[in-house]
Amino acid sequence: MACTEDWGRSHMLQRLAKQLQFYKPPSVLDELEDDNDDGIGLSSGISCNSLAVRNEECFCANNLRERRAAVLICLFECPEGELRVILTRRSMKLASHPGDVALPGGKMEEEDADESATALREAMEEIGLNSGLVQVVAKLECFMSQHLVTVVPVIGLVAEIEHFKPVLNAEEVDAIFDVPLEMFLKEDNHRFEEREWMGWKYILHLFDFESEQGQFLIWGLTASILIRAASVIYQQPPFFQGHLPDFQKLQKAVHNVHNVNSNVP
């Protein structure tokens, strides 16, 4: 926990750091004993075959880091007293999700001590954010990408945002911008679509945002993570209706499919 002096004049960040030091994300694996008989993964419409082909990658200890990633929810207080989050637009040169809005982040590497180290390293590589400017205060519960990569959101606070001079990696990032975190709880700029993924029906949330840097669409996993982050930080649910994919149940489903396949002779 950082001392008061670390936050400069930002009482907002100081209060937020104190609030989040007590946040404990729910653990999926800790709950598996209670839920192993619920049939998740076998009767919920998930294709066991489609999950089984990935189970070795998902759960083999040797490949754990290859299937785990982290993103940095980098928050700062703007001069108007608003809490804002830094986002990027992925380069059109990238093979996956070119042009999409994303949080700084990527897959874990061997030298990374933990998910926080991954998120900070990726932020430095992508946008030139020095880790010395960031105070990591919490991690949210895991999310899962469409490729079944476990994604850990890491919340970091920047008290001296004026010292951050972005340096974009042109191979990975086309643009950097920031938005109000509270936007992800409001109906303004929000729309939705009904979707189905891995047998789960859910609402896909999309947020339109315009700034002097251009027009941006924030959607998919990034929007899901930011809705959750805003709900935790502001301690209230969003004003709009709709539900996200149940990432907790999905992880349990993958785990159960792995157990089933492990018992097949």
Short mmCIF file of C-alpha atoms in Angstrom, two decimals:
data_model
loop_
_atom_site.label_atom_id
_atom_site.label_comp_id
_atom_site.label_asym_id
_atom_site.label_seq_id
_atom_site.Cartn_x
_atom_site.Cartn_y
_atom_site.Cartn_z
CA MET A 1 0.00 0.00 0.00
CA ALA A 2 1.43 3.34 -1.07
CA CYS A 3 1.74 6.15 1.41
CA THR A 4 -0.14 9.43 1.03
CA GLU A 5 2.86 11.25 -0.48
CA ASP A 6 2.95 8.79 -3.39
CA TRP A 7 -0.37 10.12 -4.68
CA GLY A 8 0.67 13.77 -4.82
CA ARG A 9 -2.48 15.90 -4.74
CA SER A 10 -4.80 13.12 -5.89
CA HIS A 11 -7.04 12.26 -2.96
CA MET A 12 -9.19 10.27 -5.40
CA LEU A 13 -6.36 7.86 -6.19
CA GLN A 14 -5.42 7.62 -2.53
CA ARG A 15 -8.99 6.65 -1.61
CA LEU A 16 -9.17 4.21 -4.50
CA ALA A 17 -5.94 2.50 -3.47
CA LYS A 18 -7.26 2.04 0.07
CA GLN A 19 -10.56 0.70 -1.26
CA LEU A 20 -8.99 -1.83 -3.63
CA GLN A 21 -6.44 -3.20 -1.18
CA PHE A 22 -9.29 -5.23 0.33
CA TYR A 23 -10.62 -6.52 -3.00
CA LYS A 24 -10.33 -10.29 -3.39
CA PRO A 25 -11.34 -11.71 -6.76
CA PRO A 26 -13.33 -14.95 -6.59
CA SER A 27 -11.28 -18.04 -7.35
CA VAL A 28 -12.80 -20.47 -9.82
CA LEU A 29 -10.67 -23.44 -8.83
CA ASP A 30 -11.39 -22.93 -5.13
CA GLU A 31 -15.09 -23.40 -5.88
CA LEU A 32 -14.74 -26.51 -8.04
CA GLU A 33 -15.30 -28.99 -5.20
CA ASP A 34 -18.75 -27.51 -4.58
CA ASP A 35 -19.67 -27.38 -8.25
CA ASN A 36 -18.24 -30.57 -9.75
CA ASP A 37 -21.66 -32.24 -9.90
CA ASP A 38 -23.49 -29.44 -11.69
CA GLY A 39 -22.91 -30.89 -15.13
CA ILE A 40 -21.26 -27.76 -16.47
CA GLY A 41 -19.42 -28.60 -19.66
CA LEU A 42 -21.48 -31.73 -20.27
CA SER A 43 -25.08 -30.54 -20.35
CA SER A 44 -24.89 -26.78 -20.81
CA GLY A 45 -24.54 -26.83 -24.57
CA ILE A 46 -20.76 -26.51 -24.66
CA SER A 47 -19.07 -28.71 -27.22
CA CYS A 48 -16.90 -31.06 -25.21
CA ASN A 49 -15.00 -32.00 -28.35
CA SER A 50 -14.13 -28.40 -29.13
CA LEU A 51 -12.84 -27.90 -25.59
CA ALA A 52 -11.10 -31.26 -25.35
CA VAL A 53 -8.71 -30.50 -28.19
CA ARG A 54 -7.42 -27.58 -26.13
CA ASN A 55 -7.42 -29.13 -22.68
CA GLU A 56 -3.74 -30.08 -22.69
CA GLU A 57 -2.79 -26.52 -23.60
CA CYS A 58 -5.14 -25.07 -20.99
CA PHE A 59 -4.10 -27.17 -18.03
CA CYS A 60 -0.70 -28.70 -18.66
CA ALA A 61 1.69 -27.02 -16.22
CA ASN A 62 4.37 -26.74 -18.90
CA ASN A 63 2.06 -24.65 -21.09
CA LEU A 64 0.27 -22.65 -18.38
CA ARG A 65 1.98 -19.36 -19.20
CA GLU A 66 1.28 -19.83 -22.90
CA ARG A 67 -2.44 -19.88 -22.11
CA ARG A 68 -2.38 -16.96 -19.65
CA ALA A 69 -2.30 -13.25 -20.34
CA ALA A 70 -2.65 -9.98 -18.45
CA VAL A 71 -3.92 -6.51 -19.31
CA LEU A 72 -3.31 -3.22 -17.52
CA ILE A 73 -6.29 -1.12 -16.45
CA CYS A 74 -4.24 2.06 -16.11
CA LEU A 75 -6.20 4.74 -14.24
CA PHE A 76 -5.40 8.39 -13.59
CA GLU A 77 -7.19 11.50 -12.39
CA CYS A 78 -7.55 14.21 -15.03
CA PRO A 79 -7.43 17.96 -14.16
CA GLU A 80 -11.25 18.03 -14.04
CA GLY A 81 -11.21 15.42 -11.28
CA GLU A 82 -12.46 12.56 -13.47
CA LEU A 83 -11.10 9.01 -13.27
CA ARG A 84 -9.93 7.94 -16.73
CA VAL A 85 -8.48 4.76 -18.24
CA ILE A 86 -5.83 4.46 -20.96
CA LEU A 87 -6.74 2.48 -24.08
CA THR A 88 -5.04 1.70 -27.37
CA ARG A 89 -6.07 0.89 -30.91
CA ARG A 90 -4.30 -2.19 -32.20
CA SER A 91 -2.14 -1.83 -35.30
CA MET A 92 -3.61 -2.87 -38.65
CA LYS A 93 -0.36 -4.82 -39.13
CA LEU A 94 -1.33 -7.36 -36.47
CA ALA A 95 -2.69 -10.74 -37.50
CA SER A 96 -5.26 -10.90 -34.69
CA HIS A 97 -7.90 -8.23 -34.02
CA PRO A 98 -6.28 -5.49 -36.15
CA GLY A 99 -7.78 -2.07 -35.50
CA ASP A 100 -9.61 -3.15 -32.35
CA VAL A 101 -9.53 -1.09 -29.17
CA ALA A 102 -7.66 -2.84 -26.36
CA LEU A 103 -6.09 -2.43 -22.96
CA PRO A 104 -2.28 -2.62 -22.94
CA GLY A 105 -1.32 -6.24 -22.34
CA GLY A 106 -0.38 -9.63 -23.73
CA LYS A 107 0.63 -13.18 -22.94
CA MET A 108 2.87 -14.11 -20.02
CA GLU A 109 6.52 -14.84 -20.73
CA GLU A 110 8.95 -16.99 -18.76
CA GLU A 111 10.72 -14.04 -17.17
CA ASP A 112 7.48 -12.52 -15.84
CA ALA A 113 7.18 -13.01 -12.08
CA ASP A 114 3.38 -12.73 -12.16
CA GLU A 115 0.47 -11.17 -14.04
CA SER A 116 1.34 -7.68 -12.78
CA ALA A 117 4.81 -8.02 -14.27
CA THR A 118 3.28 -9.13 -17.57
CA ALA A 119 0.88 -6.18 -17.71
CA LEU A 120 3.59 -3.64 -16.84
CA ARG A 121 6.06 -5.12 -19.34
CA GLU A 122 3.51 -5.07 -22.13
CA ALA A 123 2.49 -1.48 -21.33
CA MET A 124 6.14 -0.43 -21.59
CA GLU A 125 6.59 -2.29 -24.88
CA GLU A 126 3.36 -1.03 -26.45
CA ILE A 127 3.05 2.59 -25.30
CA GLY A 128 6.27 3.41 -23.42
CA LEU A 129 4.65 3.55 -19.98
CA ASN A 130 7.42 3.35 -17.39
CA SER A 131 6.48 0.88 -14.66
CA GLY A 132 7.91 3.29 -12.08
CA LEU A 133 4.93 5.57 -12.70
CA VAL A 134 2.39 2.83 -11.98
CA GLN A 135 1.21 1.64 -8.57
CA VAL A 136 -0.46 -1.77 -8.94
CA VAL A 137 -3.30 -1.97 -6.42
CA ALA A 138 -5.45 -4.97 -7.39
CA LYS A 139 -6.24 -7.77 -9.79
CA LEU A 140 -9.74 -8.59 -10.97
CA GLU A 141 -11.10 -12.08 -11.50
CA CYS A 142 -9.99 -13.94 -14.62
CA PHE A 143 -11.69 -13.49 -17.97
CA MET A 144 -11.40 -15.87 -20.91
CA SER A 145 -10.79 -14.95 -24.54
CA GLN A 146 -12.47 -16.63 -27.50
CA HIS A 147 -9.27 -18.64 -27.92
CA LEU A 148 -9.59 -19.90 -24.32
CA VAL A 149 -6.68 -17.82 -23.08
CA THR A 150 -7.13 -16.80 -19.43
CA VAL A 151 -6.83 -13.01 -19.12
CA VAL A 152 -6.09 -11.35 -15.77
CA PRO A 153 -6.94 -7.63 -15.51
CA VAL A 154 -4.41 -5.73 -13.38
CA ILE A 155 -5.46 -2.35 -11.96
CA GLY A 156 -2.70 0.24 -11.83
CA LEU A 157 -2.85 3.88 -10.73
CA VAL A 158 -0.73 6.72 -12.14
CA ALA A 159 -0.55 9.75 -9.87
CA GLU A 160 1.85 11.78 -12.03
CA ILE A 161 0.24 11.36 -15.44
CA GLU A 162 2.03 14.48 -16.67
CA HIS A 163 5.28 12.50 -16.56
CA PHE A 164 3.93 9.90 -18.99
CA LYS A 165 5.15 10.66 -22.51
CA PRO A 166 3.66 7.99 -24.80
CA VAL A 167 5.99 6.23 -27.22
CA LEU A 168 3.92 3.97 -29.46
CA ASN A 169 5.24 0.70 -30.86
CA ALA A 170 4.05 1.11 -34.46
CA GLU A 171 4.09 -2.66 -35.00
CA GLU A 172 1.47 -3.13 -32.28
CA VAL A 173 -0.34 0.16 -31.66
CA ASP A 174 -1.89 2.73 -34.01
CA ALA A 175 -3.28 5.13 -31.40
CA ILE A 176 -3.53 5.82 -27.68
CA PHE A 177 -6.40 7.62 -25.98
CA ASP A 178 -8.22 7.75 -22.65
CA VAL A 179 -11.87 7.58 -21.65
CA PRO A 180 -13.85 8.15 -18.44
CA LEU A 181 -14.08 4.86 -16.55
CA GLU A 182 -17.60 5.74 -15.39
CA MET A 183 -18.71 5.65 -19.04
CA PHE A 184 -18.88 1.86 -18.78
CA LEU A 185 -21.74 2.09 -16.29
CA LYS A 186 -23.86 4.56 -18.26
CA GLU A 187 -26.35 4.18 -21.09
CA ASP A 188 -24.84 7.09 -23.03
CA ASN A 189 -22.75 5.83 -25.98
CA HIS A 190 -23.81 2.26 -25.14
CA ARG A 191 -25.52 -0.26 -27.40
CA PHE A 192 -25.73 -4.02 -27.40
CA GLU A 193 -26.24 -7.14 -29.51
CA GLU A 194 -27.47 -10.57 -28.52
CA ARG A 195 -24.86 -13.25 -29.14
CA GLU A 196 -24.08 -16.88 -28.33
CA TRP A 197 -20.62 -18.20 -27.48
CA MET A 198 -19.60 -21.72 -26.46
CA GLY A 199 -23.26 -22.53 -25.80
CA TRP A 200 -23.88 -19.44 -23.65
CA LYS A 201 -26.30 -16.74 -24.69
CA TYR A 202 -25.12 -13.31 -23.66
CA ILE A 203 -25.27 -9.61 -24.45
CA LEU A 204 -22.36 -8.12 -26.39
CA HIS A 205 -21.75 -4.58 -25.14
CA LEU A 206 -20.44 -1.87 -27.45
CA PHE A 207 -19.43 1.68 -26.55
CA ASP A 208 -18.91 4.46 -29.10
CA PHE A 209 -16.39 7.11 -28.12
CA GLU A 210 -15.21 10.20 -29.95
CA SER A 211 -12.27 12.43 -29.06
CA GLU A 212 -9.78 14.67 -30.81
CA GLN A 213 -7.82 11.50 -31.62
CA GLY A 214 -10.75 10.13 -33.62
CA GLN A 215 -13.74 7.81 -33.29
CA PHE A 216 -13.37 4.52 -31.43
CA LEU A 217 -15.52 1.45 -30.81
CA ILE A 218 -14.88 -0.31 -27.50
CA TRP A 219 -16.42 -3.76 -27.45
CA GLY A 220 -15.87 -7.45 -26.80
CA LEU A 221 -13.51 -8.61 -24.06
CA THR A 222 -12.17 -5.10 -23.47
CA ALA A 223 -15.67 -3.74 -22.84
CA SER A 224 -16.48 -6.69 -20.56
CA ILE A 225 -13.38 -6.08 -18.46
CA LEU A 226 -14.05 -2.35 -18.18
CA ILE A 227 -17.69 -2.86 -17.20
CA ARG A 228 -16.49 -5.13 -14.40
CA ALA A 229 -13.72 -2.73 -13.35
CA ALA A 230 -16.13 0.21 -13.22
CA SER A 231 -18.65 -1.84 -11.23
CA VAL A 232 -15.99 -2.79 -8.67
CA ILE A 233 -14.48 0.68 -8.38
CA TYR A 234 -17.75 2.62 -8.24
CA GLN A 235 -19.40 -0.17 -6.22
CA GLN A 236 -22.55 -0.26 -8.34
CA PRO A 237 -23.88 -2.20 -11.34
CA PRO A 238 -24.25 -0.60 -14.79
CA PHE A 239 -27.45 1.32 -15.55
CA PHE A 240 -28.05 -0.68 -18.73
CA GLN A 241 -29.44 -4.19 -18.80
CA GLY A 242 -27.74 -7.24 -20.19
CA HIS A 243 -25.33 -9.85 -19.02
CA LEU A 244 -21.76 -10.72 -19.91
CA PRO A 245 -20.62 -14.24 -20.72
CA ASP A 246 -20.22 -16.14 -17.46
CA PHE A 247 -16.43 -16.35 -17.50
CA GLN A 248 -16.38 -18.13 -14.15
CA LYS A 249 -18.64 -20.94 -15.38
CA LEU A 250 -16.71 -21.17 -18.63
CA GLN A 251 -13.47 -21.76 -16.76
CA LYS A 252 -15.18 -24.43 -14.67
CA ALA A 253 -16.49 -26.02 -17.86
CA VAL A 254 -13.02 -26.21 -19.38
CA HIS A 255 -11.65 -27.62 -16.12
CA ASN A 256 -14.39 -30.29 -15.98
CA VAL A 257 -13.81 -31.31 -19.60
CA HIS A 258 -10.12 -31.70 -18.79
CA ASN A 259 -10.99 -34.00 -15.88
CA VAL A 260 -13.31 -36.07 -18.06
CA ASN A 261 -10.66 -36.52 -20.74
CA SER A 262 -7.98 -37.32 -18.15
CA ASN A 263 -10.08 -40.27 -16.96
CA VAL A 264 -10.55 -41.72 -20.45
CA PRO A 265 -8.25 -44.74 -20.91
#
